[in-house]
Short mmCIF file of C-alpha atoms in Angstrom, two decimals:
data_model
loop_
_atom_site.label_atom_id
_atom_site.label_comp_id
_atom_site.label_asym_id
_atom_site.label_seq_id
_atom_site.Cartn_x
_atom_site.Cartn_y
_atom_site.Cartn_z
CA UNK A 1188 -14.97 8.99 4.09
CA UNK A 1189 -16.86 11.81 5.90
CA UNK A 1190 -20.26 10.71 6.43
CA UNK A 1191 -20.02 7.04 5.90
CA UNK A 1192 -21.78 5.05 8.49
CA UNK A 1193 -20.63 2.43 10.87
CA UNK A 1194 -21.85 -0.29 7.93
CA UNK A 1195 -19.80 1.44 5.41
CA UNK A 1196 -16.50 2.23 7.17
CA UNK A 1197 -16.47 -1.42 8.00
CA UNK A 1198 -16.52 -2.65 4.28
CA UNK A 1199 -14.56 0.21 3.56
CA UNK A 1200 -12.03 -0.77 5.94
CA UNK A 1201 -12.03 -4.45 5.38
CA UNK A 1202 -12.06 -3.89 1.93
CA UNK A 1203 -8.66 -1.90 2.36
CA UNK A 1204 -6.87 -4.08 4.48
CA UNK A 1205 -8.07 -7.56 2.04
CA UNK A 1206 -7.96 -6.16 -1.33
CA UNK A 1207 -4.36 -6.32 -2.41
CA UNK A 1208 -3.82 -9.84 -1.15
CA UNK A 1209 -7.27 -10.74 -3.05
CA UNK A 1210 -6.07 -9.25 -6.06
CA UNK A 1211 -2.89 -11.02 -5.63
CA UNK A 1212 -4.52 -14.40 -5.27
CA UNK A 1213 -6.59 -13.96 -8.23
CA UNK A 1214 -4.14 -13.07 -10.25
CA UNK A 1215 -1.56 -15.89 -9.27
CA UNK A 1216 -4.74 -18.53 -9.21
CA UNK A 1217 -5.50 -18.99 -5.47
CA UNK A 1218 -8.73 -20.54 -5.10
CA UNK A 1219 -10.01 -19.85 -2.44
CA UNK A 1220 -8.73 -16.51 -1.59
CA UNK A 1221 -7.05 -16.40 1.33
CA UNK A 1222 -9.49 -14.83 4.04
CA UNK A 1223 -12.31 -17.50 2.35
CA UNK A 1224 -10.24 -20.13 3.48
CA UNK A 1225 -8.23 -18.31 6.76
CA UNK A 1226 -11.83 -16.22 7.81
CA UNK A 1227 -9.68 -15.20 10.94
CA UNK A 1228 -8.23 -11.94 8.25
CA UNK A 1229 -11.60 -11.04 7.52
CA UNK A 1230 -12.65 -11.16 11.20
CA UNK A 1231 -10.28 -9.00 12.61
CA UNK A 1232 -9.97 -6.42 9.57
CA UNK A 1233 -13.88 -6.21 9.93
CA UNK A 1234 -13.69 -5.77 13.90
CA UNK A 1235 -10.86 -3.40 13.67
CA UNK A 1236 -12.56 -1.46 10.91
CA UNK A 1237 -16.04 -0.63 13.12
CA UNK A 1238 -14.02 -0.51 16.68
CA UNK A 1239 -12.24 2.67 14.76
CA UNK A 1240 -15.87 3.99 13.76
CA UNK A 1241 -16.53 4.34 17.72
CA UNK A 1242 -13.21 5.00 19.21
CA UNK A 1243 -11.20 7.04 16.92
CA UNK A 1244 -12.15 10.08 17.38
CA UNK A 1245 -11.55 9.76 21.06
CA UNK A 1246 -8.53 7.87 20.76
CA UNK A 1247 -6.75 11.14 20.15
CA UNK A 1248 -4.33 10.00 16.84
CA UNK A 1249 -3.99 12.01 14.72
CA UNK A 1250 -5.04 11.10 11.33
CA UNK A 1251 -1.69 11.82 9.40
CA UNK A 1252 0.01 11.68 12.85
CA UNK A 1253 3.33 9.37 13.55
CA UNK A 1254 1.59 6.61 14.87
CA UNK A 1255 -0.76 6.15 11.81
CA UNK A 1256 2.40 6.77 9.39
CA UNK A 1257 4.63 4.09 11.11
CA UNK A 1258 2.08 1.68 11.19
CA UNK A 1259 1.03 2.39 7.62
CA UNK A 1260 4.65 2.16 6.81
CA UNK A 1261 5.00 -1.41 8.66
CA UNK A 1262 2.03 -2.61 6.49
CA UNK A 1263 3.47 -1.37 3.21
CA UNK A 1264 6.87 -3.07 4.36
CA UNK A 1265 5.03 -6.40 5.26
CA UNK A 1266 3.15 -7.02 2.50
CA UNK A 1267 5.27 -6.14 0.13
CA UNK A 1268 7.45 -9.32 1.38
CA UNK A 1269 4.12 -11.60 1.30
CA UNK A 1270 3.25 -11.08 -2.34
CA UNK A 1271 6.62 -11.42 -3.21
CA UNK A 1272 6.57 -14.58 -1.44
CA UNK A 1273 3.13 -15.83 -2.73
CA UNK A 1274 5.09 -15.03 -6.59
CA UNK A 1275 7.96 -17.33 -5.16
CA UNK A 1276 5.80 -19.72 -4.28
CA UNK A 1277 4.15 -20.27 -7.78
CA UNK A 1278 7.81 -19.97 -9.33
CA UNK A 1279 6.53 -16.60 -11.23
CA UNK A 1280 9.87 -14.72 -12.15
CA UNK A 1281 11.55 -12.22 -10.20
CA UNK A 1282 10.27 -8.98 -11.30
CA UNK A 1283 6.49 -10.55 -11.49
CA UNK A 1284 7.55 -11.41 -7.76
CA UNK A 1285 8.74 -7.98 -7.26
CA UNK A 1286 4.60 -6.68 -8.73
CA UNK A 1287 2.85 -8.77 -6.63
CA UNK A 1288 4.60 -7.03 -3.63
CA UNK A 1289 3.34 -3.71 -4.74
CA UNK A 1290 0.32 -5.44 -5.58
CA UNK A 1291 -0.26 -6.58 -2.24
CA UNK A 1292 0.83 -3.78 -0.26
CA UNK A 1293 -1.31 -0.87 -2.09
CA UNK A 1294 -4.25 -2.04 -4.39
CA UNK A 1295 -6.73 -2.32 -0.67
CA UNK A 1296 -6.27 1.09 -1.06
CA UNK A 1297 -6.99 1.54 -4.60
CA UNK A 1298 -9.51 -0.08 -4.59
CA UNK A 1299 -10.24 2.38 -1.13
CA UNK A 1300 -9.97 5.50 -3.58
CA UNK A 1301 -12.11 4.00 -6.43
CA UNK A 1302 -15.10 3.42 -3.62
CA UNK A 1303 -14.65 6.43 -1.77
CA UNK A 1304 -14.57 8.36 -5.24
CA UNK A 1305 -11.58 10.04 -4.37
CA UNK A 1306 -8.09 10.53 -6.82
CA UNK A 1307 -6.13 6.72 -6.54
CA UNK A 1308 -3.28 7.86 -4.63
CA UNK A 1309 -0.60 5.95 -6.15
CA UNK A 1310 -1.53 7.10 -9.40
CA UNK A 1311 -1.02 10.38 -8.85
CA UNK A 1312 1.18 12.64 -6.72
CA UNK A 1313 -0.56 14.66 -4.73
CA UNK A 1314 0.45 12.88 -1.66
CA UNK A 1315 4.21 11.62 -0.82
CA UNK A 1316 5.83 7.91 -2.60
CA UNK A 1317 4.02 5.41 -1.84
CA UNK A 1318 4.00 2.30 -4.32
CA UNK A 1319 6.80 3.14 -5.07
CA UNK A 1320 8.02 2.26 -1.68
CA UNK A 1321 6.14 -0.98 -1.44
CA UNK A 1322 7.66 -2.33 -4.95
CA UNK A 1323 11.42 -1.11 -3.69
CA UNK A 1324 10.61 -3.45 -0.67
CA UNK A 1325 9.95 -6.39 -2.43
CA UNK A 1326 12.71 -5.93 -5.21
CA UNK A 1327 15.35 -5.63 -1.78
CA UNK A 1328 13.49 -8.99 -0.99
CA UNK A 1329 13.77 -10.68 -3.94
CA UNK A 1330 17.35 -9.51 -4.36
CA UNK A 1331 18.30 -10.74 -1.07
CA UNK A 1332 17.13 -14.22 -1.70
CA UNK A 1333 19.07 -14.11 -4.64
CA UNK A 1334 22.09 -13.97 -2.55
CA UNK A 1335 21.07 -16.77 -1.24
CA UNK A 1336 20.49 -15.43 2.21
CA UNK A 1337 17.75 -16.73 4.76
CA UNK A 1338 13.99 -16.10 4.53
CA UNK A 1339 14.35 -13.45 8.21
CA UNK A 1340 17.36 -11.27 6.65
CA UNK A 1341 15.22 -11.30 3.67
CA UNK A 1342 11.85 -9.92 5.38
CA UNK A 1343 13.83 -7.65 7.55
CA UNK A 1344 15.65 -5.95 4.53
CA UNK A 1345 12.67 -5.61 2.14
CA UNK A 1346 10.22 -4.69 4.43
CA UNK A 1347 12.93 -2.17 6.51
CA UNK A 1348 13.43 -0.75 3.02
CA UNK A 1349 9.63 -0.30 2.16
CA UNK A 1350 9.60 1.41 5.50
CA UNK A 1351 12.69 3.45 5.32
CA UNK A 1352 11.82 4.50 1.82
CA UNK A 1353 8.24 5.86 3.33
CA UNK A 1354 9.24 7.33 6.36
CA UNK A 1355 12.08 9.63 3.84
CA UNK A 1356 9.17 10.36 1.37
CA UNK A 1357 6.32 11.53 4.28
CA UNK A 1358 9.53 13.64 5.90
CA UNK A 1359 10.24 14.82 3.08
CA UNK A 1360 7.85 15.38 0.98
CA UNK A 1361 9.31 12.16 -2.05
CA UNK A 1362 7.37 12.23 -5.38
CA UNK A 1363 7.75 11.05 -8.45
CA UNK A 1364 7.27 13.67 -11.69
CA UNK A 1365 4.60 14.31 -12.72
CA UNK A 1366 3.11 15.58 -15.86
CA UNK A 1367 0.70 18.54 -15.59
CA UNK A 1368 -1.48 18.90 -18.97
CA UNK A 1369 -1.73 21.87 -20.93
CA UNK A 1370 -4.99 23.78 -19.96
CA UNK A 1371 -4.24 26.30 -22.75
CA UNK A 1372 -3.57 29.04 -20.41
CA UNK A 1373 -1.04 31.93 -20.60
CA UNK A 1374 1.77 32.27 -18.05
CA UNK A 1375 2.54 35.82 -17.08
CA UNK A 1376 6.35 35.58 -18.83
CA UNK A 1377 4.20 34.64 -21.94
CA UNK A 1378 2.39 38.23 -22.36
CA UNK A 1379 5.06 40.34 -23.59
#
């Protein structure tokens, strides 16, 4: 956010990257959650979040540029498949499975918005599909297992379909309806 400090774009940042899976684990009953017990997630997401405090502006990426959307897109894809698999492994049911991958692919960033008191992106449609993307993802994963197919066609479907799904929606501008309230205001046709 524009005029955070170095302290506050790191929990910002580390609070992205960590929140979905935390959510996840809480809600599926992993105690501790995972960057408690694996402290190498909260290392790097910390050190990656203050190295791009100091070096991002002369990096030279663009902030909505290709490189931030494919990598974006990759991490949408990605953890989509690990929630899904997390559900799997706690025997929830397929659909449940299919939430957690949305879960863990977007609520770091809801959680993002909420701190950064700015409108939760993938509640409303003011930018391009995004959970959206991350739930189709894990239901192509959870599909594909149902077929009975291996754990790395089933990663390389679900997340290539998160991905695929993202990079059609940022080129061309995917969202879903949306339903604008009535402000009580007259449109021209109406003044006859």
């Amino acid at each position: 956010a524009l005029g955070m400090d170095a302290l506050g774009v790191t929990i910002v940042g580390t609070i992205t990257a960590m929140g979905g899976g935390t959510v996840r684990d809480v809600l599926i009953g992993n105690a501790p959650v995972f960057w408690m017990k694996e402290t190498e997630y909260l290392i790097l997401s910390a050190g990656t979040s203050m190295a791009s405090f100091f070096a991002f502006e002369m990096s030279g990426i663009e902030e909505d540029g290709p490189l931030m959307q494919w990598t974006d897109a990759l991490g949408v894809g990605a953890f989509a498949c690990i929630g899904a698999q997390n559900g799997i492994r706690k025997g929830l049911p397929f659909l449940v499975c299919c939430a957690l991958g949305m879960l863990a692919a977007t609520f770091g960033g809801l959680t993002r918005d909420v701190l950064c008191s700015q409108p939760i992106r993938i509640f409303y449609s003011h930018a391009e599909l995004y959970a959206t993307c991350a739930f189709s993802g894990a239901f192509m994963y959870m599909s594909i297992r149902e077929l009975g197919l291996p754990v790395p066609f089933r990663i390389v479907l679900g997340a290539g379909t998160a991905m695929t799904l993202r990079y059609l929606s940022w080129t061309h501008d995917l969202k879903l309806p949306t339903r604008i309230p009535d402000s009580g205001k007259t449109r021209p046709e109406d003044k006859k």
